């Protein structure tokens, strides 16, 4: 049930600048994952990331005097978005194993489109328009153009199953963002995010115990830095910032900034790993910028 005053405003200039900061930081997540995997198995890293996220968000909530106690009527909604978080994480990992990293990045970048589609039916005053559709297509085209050089070689049909699973993951994430927009009207962002992460801790613990029992953790400076970035910068600060903005502003106009994430990830790789900046990346960034402008343009 939605609130009588469902907050769904257009983002201001300050919020747009804040979103640019958020997506730029999240774009460094792939680089942080590479660092973390040098000493920490993936499922264990997901477990530790959730724990660090709970510490960050819960600590911030207590500092500002927010109640973290789950109410009985909130349990089913929190369990639902926690399950969607688990599903999109697992399907993304499985799908990526059966396709290339570049193809996975492209197809996972479809999740803003699913968010807009779900929002068209479920979110008041956030309907799909021609201009908004053109903006989404332009932004996705920018991501495709930037990563297209990495698609050389391999059989398209051989990657089909993996591509479809990654698209399913994008659908799960789009649905979770839409439901978060709905639920955060009644559940304060700190409490919603704390319980989303906390409910996933036992899930990742069990999966890690089953599949990574023989794999040990090596706490090196590199792996620890990668984990802290994922746990406190992305899962803590960035997820909390995204949840807070979803409480008040239109989901369709916020998620389009997500198309910048893979591009900022390439920029991180250029700065820290020496990867080459190509013309396709620069042109793709321009297309993404045009798409963001079209989606956020005031009528």
mmCIF file of C-alpha atoms in Angstrom:
data_model
loop_
_atom_site.group_PDB
_atom_site.id
_atom_site.type_symbol
_atom_site.label_atom_id
_atom_site.label_comp_id
_atom_site.label_asym_id
_atom_site.label_seq_id
_atom_site.Cartn_x
_atom_site.Cartn_y
_atom_site.Cartn_z
ATOM 1 C CA UNK A 1 0.000 0.000 0.000
ATOM 2 C CA UNK A 2 1.468 3.351 -1.030
ATOM 3 C CA UNK A 3 1.464 6.444 1.134
ATOM 4 C CA UNK A 4 -1.133 9.108 0.420
ATOM 5 C CA UNK A 5 1.731 11.483 -0.373
ATOM 6 C CA UNK A 6 3.993 9.332 -2.509
ATOM 7 C CA UNK A 7 7.197 11.335 -2.989
ATOM 8 C CA UNK A 8 8.301 11.191 -6.610
ATOM 9 C CA UNK A 9 10.002 14.473 -7.497
ATOM 10 C CA UNK A 10 12.371 15.411 -10.306
ATOM 11 C CA UNK A 11 16.006 15.452 -9.105
ATOM 12 C CA UNK A 12 17.563 18.882 -8.559
ATOM 13 C CA UNK A 13 21.021 19.927 -9.701
ATOM 14 C CA UNK A 14 22.521 19.017 -6.328
ATOM 15 C CA UNK A 15 20.969 15.539 -6.467
ATOM 16 C CA UNK A 16 22.280 15.033 -10.015
ATOM 17 C CA UNK A 17 25.787 15.979 -8.830
ATOM 18 C CA UNK A 18 25.390 13.589 -5.888
ATOM 19 C CA UNK A 19 24.318 10.775 -8.244
ATOM 20 C CA UNK A 20 27.351 11.410 -10.456
ATOM 21 C CA UNK A 21 29.562 10.969 -7.384
ATOM 22 C CA UNK A 22 27.722 7.788 -6.363
ATOM 23 C CA UNK A 23 27.926 6.076 -9.756
ATOM 24 C CA UNK A 24 31.577 7.079 -10.157
ATOM 25 C CA UNK A 25 32.424 5.427 -6.829
ATOM 26 C CA UNK A 26 30.393 2.313 -7.713
ATOM 27 C CA UNK A 27 32.180 2.203 -11.061
ATOM 28 C CA UNK A 28 35.340 1.439 -9.127
ATOM 29 C CA UNK A 29 33.679 -1.661 -7.702
ATOM 30 C CA UNK A 30 35.007 -3.974 -10.424
ATOM 31 C CA UNK A 31 38.531 -2.783 -9.678
ATOM 32 C CA UNK A 32 37.951 -3.336 -5.945
ATOM 33 C CA UNK A 33 36.608 -6.835 -6.624
ATOM 34 C CA UNK A 34 39.779 -7.685 -8.562
ATOM 35 C CA UNK A 35 41.826 -6.557 -5.573
ATOM 36 C CA UNK A 36 39.695 -8.474 -3.067
ATOM 37 C CA UNK A 37 39.754 -11.705 -5.065
ATOM 38 C CA UNK A 38 43.533 -11.830 -4.750
ATOM 39 C CA UNK A 39 43.049 -13.168 -1.222
ATOM 40 C CA UNK A 40 39.320 -13.705 -0.584
ATOM 41 C CA UNK A 41 36.991 -16.227 -2.348
ATOM 42 C CA UNK A 42 33.939 -14.570 -4.013
ATOM 43 C CA UNK A 43 31.168 -15.883 -1.728
ATOM 44 C CA UNK A 44 33.182 -15.158 1.401
ATOM 45 C CA UNK A 45 33.821 -11.679 0.023
ATOM 46 C CA UNK A 46 30.082 -11.171 -0.481
ATOM 47 C CA UNK A 47 29.528 -12.293 3.133
ATOM 48 C CA UNK A 48 32.167 -9.913 4.518
ATOM 49 C CA UNK A 49 30.843 -7.107 2.317
ATOM 50 C CA UNK A 50 27.369 -7.492 3.806
ATOM 51 C CA UNK A 51 28.795 -7.525 7.346
ATOM 52 C CA UNK A 52 30.814 -4.356 6.705
ATOM 53 C CA UNK A 53 27.740 -2.741 5.117
ATOM 54 C CA UNK A 54 25.612 -3.532 8.186
ATOM 55 C CA UNK A 55 28.285 -2.022 10.450
ATOM 56 C CA UNK A 56 28.486 1.167 8.340
ATOM 57 C CA UNK A 57 24.758 1.724 7.806
ATOM 58 C CA UNK A 58 23.746 0.545 11.275
ATOM 59 C CA UNK A 59 26.391 2.742 12.893
ATOM 60 C CA UNK A 60 25.267 5.770 10.879
ATOM 61 C CA UNK A 61 21.644 5.061 11.768
ATOM 62 C CA UNK A 62 22.348 4.816 15.492
ATOM 63 C CA UNK A 63 24.459 7.992 15.305
ATOM 64 C CA UNK A 64 21.477 9.893 13.898
ATOM 65 C CA UNK A 65 19.089 8.281 16.382
ATOM 66 C CA UNK A 66 17.272 6.003 13.914
ATOM 67 C CA UNK A 67 15.559 2.867 15.182
ATOM 68 C CA UNK A 68 16.925 -0.313 13.583
ATOM 69 C CA UNK A 69 14.247 -2.553 15.118
ATOM 70 C CA UNK A 70 12.252 -4.377 12.448
ATOM 71 C CA UNK A 71 8.503 -4.005 12.768
ATOM 72 C CA UNK A 72 6.307 -7.045 12.251
ATOM 73 C CA UNK A 73 4.508 -5.552 9.241
ATOM 74 C CA UNK A 74 7.847 -4.798 7.557
ATOM 75 C CA UNK A 75 9.196 -8.358 7.630
ATOM 76 C CA UNK A 76 7.634 -9.646 4.395
ATOM 77 C CA UNK A 77 8.674 -6.573 2.407
ATOM 78 C CA UNK A 78 12.234 -6.667 3.729
ATOM 79 C CA UNK A 79 12.457 -10.399 3.086
ATOM 80 C CA UNK A 80 11.267 -9.871 -0.498
ATOM 81 C CA UNK A 81 13.879 -7.275 -1.439
ATOM 82 C CA UNK A 82 16.571 -9.281 0.394
ATOM 83 C CA UNK A 83 15.610 -12.319 -1.705
ATOM 84 C CA UNK A 84 15.771 -10.214 -4.887
ATOM 85 C CA UNK A 85 19.241 -9.006 -3.830
ATOM 86 C CA UNK A 86 20.369 -12.621 -3.445
ATOM 87 C CA UNK A 87 18.793 -13.682 -6.747
ATOM 88 C CA UNK A 88 20.343 -10.887 -8.785
ATOM 89 C CA UNK A 89 23.767 -11.517 -7.228
ATOM 90 C CA UNK A 90 23.684 -15.288 -7.842
ATOM 91 C CA UNK A 91 22.273 -15.067 -11.390
ATOM 92 C CA UNK A 92 24.843 -12.396 -12.289
ATOM 93 C CA UNK A 93 27.696 -14.608 -11.089
ATOM 94 C CA UNK A 94 26.337 -17.722 -12.834
ATOM 95 C CA UNK A 95 25.550 -15.865 -16.055
ATOM 96 C CA UNK A 96 28.978 -14.232 -16.166
ATOM 97 C CA UNK A 97 30.568 -17.681 -15.873
ATOM 98 C CA UNK A 98 28.809 -18.729 -19.107
ATOM 99 C CA UNK A 99 29.555 -15.617 -21.159
ATOM 100 C CA UNK A 100 32.300 -13.013 -21.467
ATOM 101 C CA UNK A 101 32.853 -10.187 -18.978
ATOM 102 C CA UNK A 102 32.154 -7.589 -21.688
ATOM 103 C CA UNK A 103 28.865 -9.220 -22.725
ATOM 104 C CA UNK A 104 27.873 -9.554 -19.069
ATOM 105 C CA UNK A 105 28.529 -5.840 -18.515
ATOM 106 C CA UNK A 106 26.410 -4.878 -21.519
ATOM 107 C CA UNK A 107 23.412 -7.072 -20.732
ATOM 108 C CA UNK A 108 23.487 -6.274 -17.011
ATOM 109 C CA UNK A 109 23.380 -2.588 -18.001
ATOM 110 C CA UNK A 110 19.776 -3.216 -19.097
ATOM 111 C CA UNK A 111 18.543 -3.019 -15.507
ATOM 112 C CA UNK A 112 17.642 0.714 -15.725
ATOM 113 C CA UNK A 113 15.309 -0.216 -18.601
ATOM 114 C CA UNK A 114 13.589 -2.838 -16.417
ATOM 115 C CA UNK A 115 13.356 -0.281 -13.601
ATOM 116 C CA UNK A 116 11.639 2.199 -15.928
ATOM 117 C CA UNK A 117 9.255 -0.488 -17.217
ATOM 118 C CA UNK A 118 8.269 -1.665 -13.722
ATOM 119 C CA UNK A 119 7.976 1.946 -12.562
ATOM 120 C CA UNK A 120 5.642 2.772 -15.445
ATOM 121 C CA UNK A 121 3.029 0.441 -13.937
ATOM 122 C CA UNK A 122 3.764 0.712 -10.199
ATOM 123 C CA UNK A 123 5.076 4.216 -9.477
ATOM 124 C CA UNK A 124 2.768 7.246 -9.600
ATOM 125 C CA UNK A 125 3.867 10.141 -11.832
ATOM 126 C CA UNK A 126 6.770 8.150 -13.296
ATOM 127 C CA UNK A 127 5.384 7.048 -16.639
ATOM 128 C CA UNK A 128 7.362 5.951 -19.668
ATOM 129 C CA UNK A 129 7.511 8.684 -22.347
ATOM 130 C CA UNK A 130 9.010 8.866 -25.832
ATOM 131 C CA UNK A 131 11.797 11.200 -24.674
ATOM 132 C CA UNK A 132 12.603 9.017 -21.683
ATOM 133 C CA UNK A 133 12.695 5.921 -23.905
ATOM 134 C CA UNK A 134 15.056 7.617 -26.375
ATOM 135 C CA UNK A 135 17.283 8.636 -23.480
ATOM 136 C CA UNK A 136 17.490 5.079 -22.152
ATOM 137 C CA UNK A 137 18.259 3.724 -25.633
ATOM 138 C CA UNK A 138 20.969 6.352 -26.201
ATOM 139 C CA UNK A 139 22.598 5.631 -22.827
ATOM 140 C CA UNK A 140 22.562 1.871 -23.396
ATOM 141 C CA UNK A 141 23.962 2.446 -26.883
ATOM 142 C CA UNK A 142 26.808 4.382 -25.303
ATOM 143 C CA UNK A 143 27.692 1.445 -23.051
ATOM 144 C CA UNK A 144 27.537 -0.921 -26.041
ATOM 145 C CA UNK A 145 29.771 1.349 -28.123
ATOM 146 C CA UNK A 146 32.330 1.674 -25.333
ATOM 147 C CA UNK A 147 32.625 -2.084 -24.721
ATOM 148 C CA UNK A 148 32.114 -3.285 -28.319
ATOM 149 C CA UNK A 149 35.874 -3.801 -28.992
ATOM 150 C CA UNK A 150 35.898 -6.442 -26.226
ATOM 151 C CA UNK A 151 33.229 -8.514 -28.006
ATOM 152 C CA UNK A 152 35.561 -9.806 -30.707
ATOM 153 C CA UNK A 153 35.815 -13.576 -31.122
ATOM 154 C CA UNK A 154 33.751 -16.397 -29.723
ATOM 155 C CA UNK A 155 30.412 -17.832 -30.754
ATOM 156 C CA UNK A 156 27.314 -15.750 -30.050
ATOM 157 C CA UNK A 157 25.166 -18.876 -29.687
ATOM 158 C CA UNK A 158 27.717 -20.331 -27.266
ATOM 159 C CA UNK A 159 27.184 -17.361 -24.963
ATOM 160 C CA UNK A 160 23.381 -17.302 -25.309
ATOM 161 C CA UNK A 161 22.561 -19.099 -22.031
ATOM 162 C CA UNK A 162 24.920 -16.886 -20.059
ATOM 163 C CA UNK A 163 23.539 -13.744 -21.740
ATOM 164 C CA UNK A 164 19.953 -14.720 -20.863
ATOM 165 C CA UNK A 165 20.862 -15.419 -17.234
ATOM 166 C CA UNK A 166 22.568 -12.017 -16.954
ATOM 167 C CA UNK A 167 19.468 -10.356 -18.439
ATOM 168 C CA UNK A 168 17.403 -12.190 -15.797
ATOM 169 C CA UNK A 169 19.757 -10.762 -13.168
ATOM 170 C CA UNK A 170 19.181 -7.274 -14.563
ATOM 171 C CA UNK A 171 15.431 -7.885 -14.343
ATOM 172 C CA UNK A 172 15.732 -8.920 -10.673
ATOM 173 C CA UNK A 173 17.723 -5.759 -9.903
ATOM 174 C CA UNK A 174 15.259 -3.524 -11.744
ATOM 175 C CA UNK A 175 12.406 -5.055 -9.756
ATOM 176 C CA UNK A 176 14.314 -4.628 -6.474
ATOM 177 C CA UNK A 177 14.968 -0.949 -7.181
ATOM 178 C CA UNK A 178 11.295 -0.370 -8.017
ATOM 179 C CA UNK A 179 10.092 -2.135 -4.855
ATOM 180 C CA UNK A 180 12.700 -0.286 -2.791
ATOM 181 C CA UNK A 181 11.206 2.965 -4.092
ATOM 182 C CA UNK A 182 7.782 1.782 -2.891
ATOM 183 C CA UNK A 183 8.867 0.341 0.466
ATOM 184 C CA UNK A 184 11.189 3.191 1.437
ATOM 185 C CA UNK A 185 8.152 5.468 1.678
ATOM 186 C CA UNK A 186 7.247 3.650 4.912
ATOM 187 C CA UNK A 187 10.570 2.088 5.998
ATOM 188 C CA UNK A 188 13.357 4.566 6.699
ATOM 189 C CA UNK A 189 16.413 4.047 4.410
ATOM 190 C CA UNK A 190 18.795 3.138 7.253
ATOM 191 C CA UNK A 191 16.550 0.371 8.574
ATOM 192 C CA UNK A 192 15.630 -0.933 5.125
ATOM 193 C CA UNK A 193 19.236 -1.250 4.017
ATOM 194 C CA UNK A 194 20.463 -2.733 7.307
ATOM 195 C CA UNK A 195 17.909 -5.533 7.138
ATOM 196 C CA UNK A 196 18.381 -6.096 3.398
ATOM 197 C CA UNK A 197 22.058 -6.792 4.092
ATOM 198 C CA UNK A 198 21.537 -8.606 7.407
ATOM 199 C CA UNK A 199 19.052 -11.063 5.907
ATOM 200 C CA UNK A 200 21.622 -11.933 3.229
ATOM 201 C CA UNK A 201 24.419 -12.711 5.716
ATOM 202 C CA UNK A 202 23.167 -16.245 6.602
ATOM 203 C CA UNK A 203 22.483 -16.942 2.912
ATOM 204 C CA UNK A 204 26.032 -16.098 1.799
ATOM 205 C CA UNK A 205 27.443 -17.893 4.849
ATOM 206 C CA UNK A 206 25.704 -21.142 3.897
ATOM 207 C CA UNK A 207 26.676 -20.831 0.219
ATOM 208 C CA UNK A 208 30.285 -20.127 1.163
ATOM 209 C CA UNK A 209 30.339 -23.086 3.562
ATOM 210 C CA UNK A 210 29.050 -25.381 0.794
ATOM 211 C CA UNK A 211 31.126 -24.206 -2.167
ATOM 212 C CA UNK A 212 34.231 -22.640 -0.599
ATOM 213 C CA UNK A 213 34.913 -24.884 2.376
ATOM 214 C CA UNK A 214 38.414 -25.737 1.148
ATOM 215 C CA UNK A 215 39.351 -22.182 0.164
ATOM 216 C CA UNK A 216 41.145 -20.106 2.765
ATOM 217 C CA UNK A 217 41.232 -16.334 3.200
ATOM 218 C CA UNK A 218 44.509 -14.445 2.838
ATOM 219 C CA UNK A 219 44.348 -11.071 4.563
ATOM 220 C CA UNK A 220 46.820 -9.074 2.524
ATOM 221 C CA UNK A 221 46.911 -5.284 2.279
ATOM 222 C CA UNK A 222 45.567 -5.487 -1.288
ATOM 223 C CA UNK A 223 42.664 -7.858 -0.591
ATOM 224 C CA UNK A 224 41.702 -5.982 2.591
ATOM 225 C CA UNK A 225 41.671 -2.639 0.764
ATOM 226 C CA UNK A 226 39.455 -4.100 -1.971
ATOM 227 C CA UNK A 227 37.049 -5.533 0.597
ATOM 228 C CA UNK A 228 36.843 -2.294 2.616
ATOM 229 C CA UNK A 229 36.092 -0.321 -0.546
ATOM 230 C CA UNK A 230 33.268 -2.732 -1.413
ATOM 231 C CA UNK A 231 31.895 -2.912 2.132
ATOM 232 C CA UNK A 232 32.090 0.685 3.323
ATOM 233 C CA UNK A 233 32.257 2.815 0.175
ATOM 234 C CA UNK A 234 29.892 0.895 -2.116
ATOM 235 C CA UNK A 235 27.631 -1.243 0.103
ATOM 236 C CA UNK A 236 27.673 1.338 2.899
ATOM 237 C CA UNK A 237 27.912 4.896 1.612
ATOM 238 C CA UNK A 238 26.756 4.412 -2.005
ATOM 239 C CA UNK A 239 23.859 2.018 -1.315
ATOM 240 C CA UNK A 240 22.655 4.241 1.505
ATOM 241 C CA UNK A 241 22.870 7.297 -0.750
ATOM 242 C CA UNK A 242 20.915 5.556 -3.508
ATOM 243 C CA UNK A 243 18.243 4.341 -1.085
ATOM 244 C CA UNK A 244 17.902 7.826 0.405
ATOM 245 C CA UNK A 245 17.475 9.466 -3.011
ATOM 246 C CA UNK A 246 14.939 6.823 -4.077
ATOM 247 C CA UNK A 247 12.801 7.826 -1.101
ATOM 248 C CA UNK A 248 12.081 11.223 -2.635
ATOM 249 C CA UNK A 249 13.045 11.312 -6.324
ATOM 250 C CA UNK A 250 11.862 9.518 -9.469
ATOM 251 C CA UNK A 251 13.465 6.108 -9.925
ATOM 252 C CA UNK A 252 13.501 6.393 -13.727
ATOM 253 C CA UNK A 253 15.505 9.633 -13.572
ATOM 254 C CA UNK A 254 17.982 8.250 -11.060
ATOM 255 C CA UNK A 255 18.767 4.828 -12.543
ATOM 256 C CA UNK A 256 19.797 6.278 -15.916
ATOM 257 C CA UNK A 257 22.967 7.526 -14.204
ATOM 258 C CA UNK A 258 23.844 3.846 -13.718
ATOM 259 C CA UNK A 259 24.935 3.697 -17.353
ATOM 260 C CA UNK A 260 27.995 5.670 -16.264
ATOM 261 C CA UNK A 261 29.110 2.859 -13.932
ATOM 262 C CA UNK A 262 30.794 0.598 -16.519
ATOM 263 C CA UNK A 263 32.409 3.656 -18.119
ATOM 264 C CA UNK A 264 33.791 4.890 -14.802
ATOM 265 C CA UNK A 265 34.985 1.335 -14.193
ATOM 266 C CA UNK A 266 37.016 1.512 -17.409
ATOM 267 C CA UNK A 267 38.372 4.887 -16.257
ATOM 268 C CA UNK A 268 39.490 3.346 -12.946
ATOM 269 C CA UNK A 269 41.248 0.605 -14.921
ATOM 270 C CA UNK A 270 42.965 3.279 -17.021
ATOM 271 C CA UNK A 271 44.144 5.225 -13.984
ATOM 272 C CA UNK A 272 45.303 2.301 -11.843
ATOM 273 C CA UNK A 273 45.987 -0.536 -14.306
ATOM 274 C CA UNK A 274 47.144 1.428 -17.341
ATOM 275 C CA UNK A 275 44.339 0.222 -19.653
ATOM 276 C CA UNK A 276 44.027 2.209 -22.895
ATOM 277 C CA UNK A 277 41.292 4.821 -23.386
ATOM 278 C CA UNK A 278 39.719 4.166 -26.799
ATOM 279 C CA UNK A 279 37.700 6.399 -29.113
ATOM 280 C CA UNK A 280 34.713 4.081 -28.540
ATOM 281 C CA UNK A 281 34.871 4.768 -24.814
ATOM 282 C CA UNK A 282 34.927 8.533 -25.323
ATOM 283 C CA UNK A 283 32.099 8.403 -27.890
ATOM 284 C CA UNK A 284 30.114 6.045 -25.654
ATOM 285 C CA UNK A 285 30.491 8.420 -22.741
ATOM 286 C CA UNK A 286 29.060 11.178 -24.907
ATOM 287 C CA UNK A 287 26.054 9.040 -25.809
ATOM 288 C CA UNK A 288 25.446 8.199 -22.151
ATOM 289 C CA UNK A 289 25.567 11.912 -21.306
ATOM 290 C CA UNK A 290 22.971 12.634 -24.019
ATOM 291 C CA UNK A 291 20.757 9.838 -22.673
ATOM 292 C CA UNK A 292 20.971 11.206 -19.120
ATOM 293 C CA UNK A 293 20.049 14.663 -20.401
ATOM 294 C CA UNK A 294 17.015 13.357 -22.314
ATOM 295 C CA UNK A 295 15.688 11.344 -19.365
ATOM 296 C CA UNK A 296 16.125 14.217 -16.894
ATOM 297 C CA UNK A 297 15.014 17.011 -19.205
ATOM 298 C CA UNK A 298 12.141 18.984 -17.744
ATOM 299 C CA UNK A 299 9.037 19.241 -19.884
#
